[in-house]
Phi, psi and omega in degrees: 000134178282159178255143177231072182282131176232140175302131181294126182222136185299331179273313183292332187240021183303324185261006181289134176237153179245125175273152178294150176284114184266341185211151175248029182307325182291349178266353184307322184260010180260110182271356177212138177236135180297143177225160175250163187302329179294344180265351188306317183297311181289313181291319182293343176290337182240329186235146171293140176259132178229164176241127178253150180265129180277171180301330180265024172074007176278154176261140184229122181283139177223152171265129183277121181258346180189152182276340179257139177302147180065022178229118177248111183288353185255008174252123182283173181297333178265021174060041173251156179278131182246024178250164178278333182230137176240127181307143184302330180304331179267321183290338178271002180305133011261021182266155179208154174272134179232147176286150175282127183295328181276332184226103183296346178267004181242146182230162176221176178255135176241156178235136178275101184289345178269000181294145180292347180268354179270133182206160170251352184259321185224156179113189180265133180299126184290307188278356178300329179289335182267312191277323185307307183284340185255008181300329179285351178253041181058032179053032181275137177247124177282090186296327179297314179296318181296313181297319180296313180297318182294320185276346185244017180247158169285169183301129178214172177288156180302324180295320179295320178299316180297318180297319180292335178274009178062033179264347179257000000 
């Protein structure tokens, strides 16, 4: 499945809803999942952590899910997760942290509009957690605080991330 990441914006994504993830079928063929340093203790308790080298010579940490390519030992036959911990890169789906093109030291939140959990008809309204409490502040979202909280936390619900970023 292709990705269609768009910077999260209060006007463009006002009606976006997120459906619950019902299956992890898309992880069946992923033998490694990216992790961030804040996850090492939790992820490393269950999975080996390795560093792979990218094309541009950077090292990228991953949790090993299987020793053979295209094999994830933590996805059951009925496409359920069978691990105690799931890396944040997946639990935060369809959201991701993206660098700001104008300022490499600044980050924002992007949403994959092609994700199967994104809908305008069903699910939980995404931005209700952001906009409702800050409407009296000209609907401003402190994206720096949100991006920092999002990128530096272990997996939590979106509402908890927002609370930690002092947006509620």
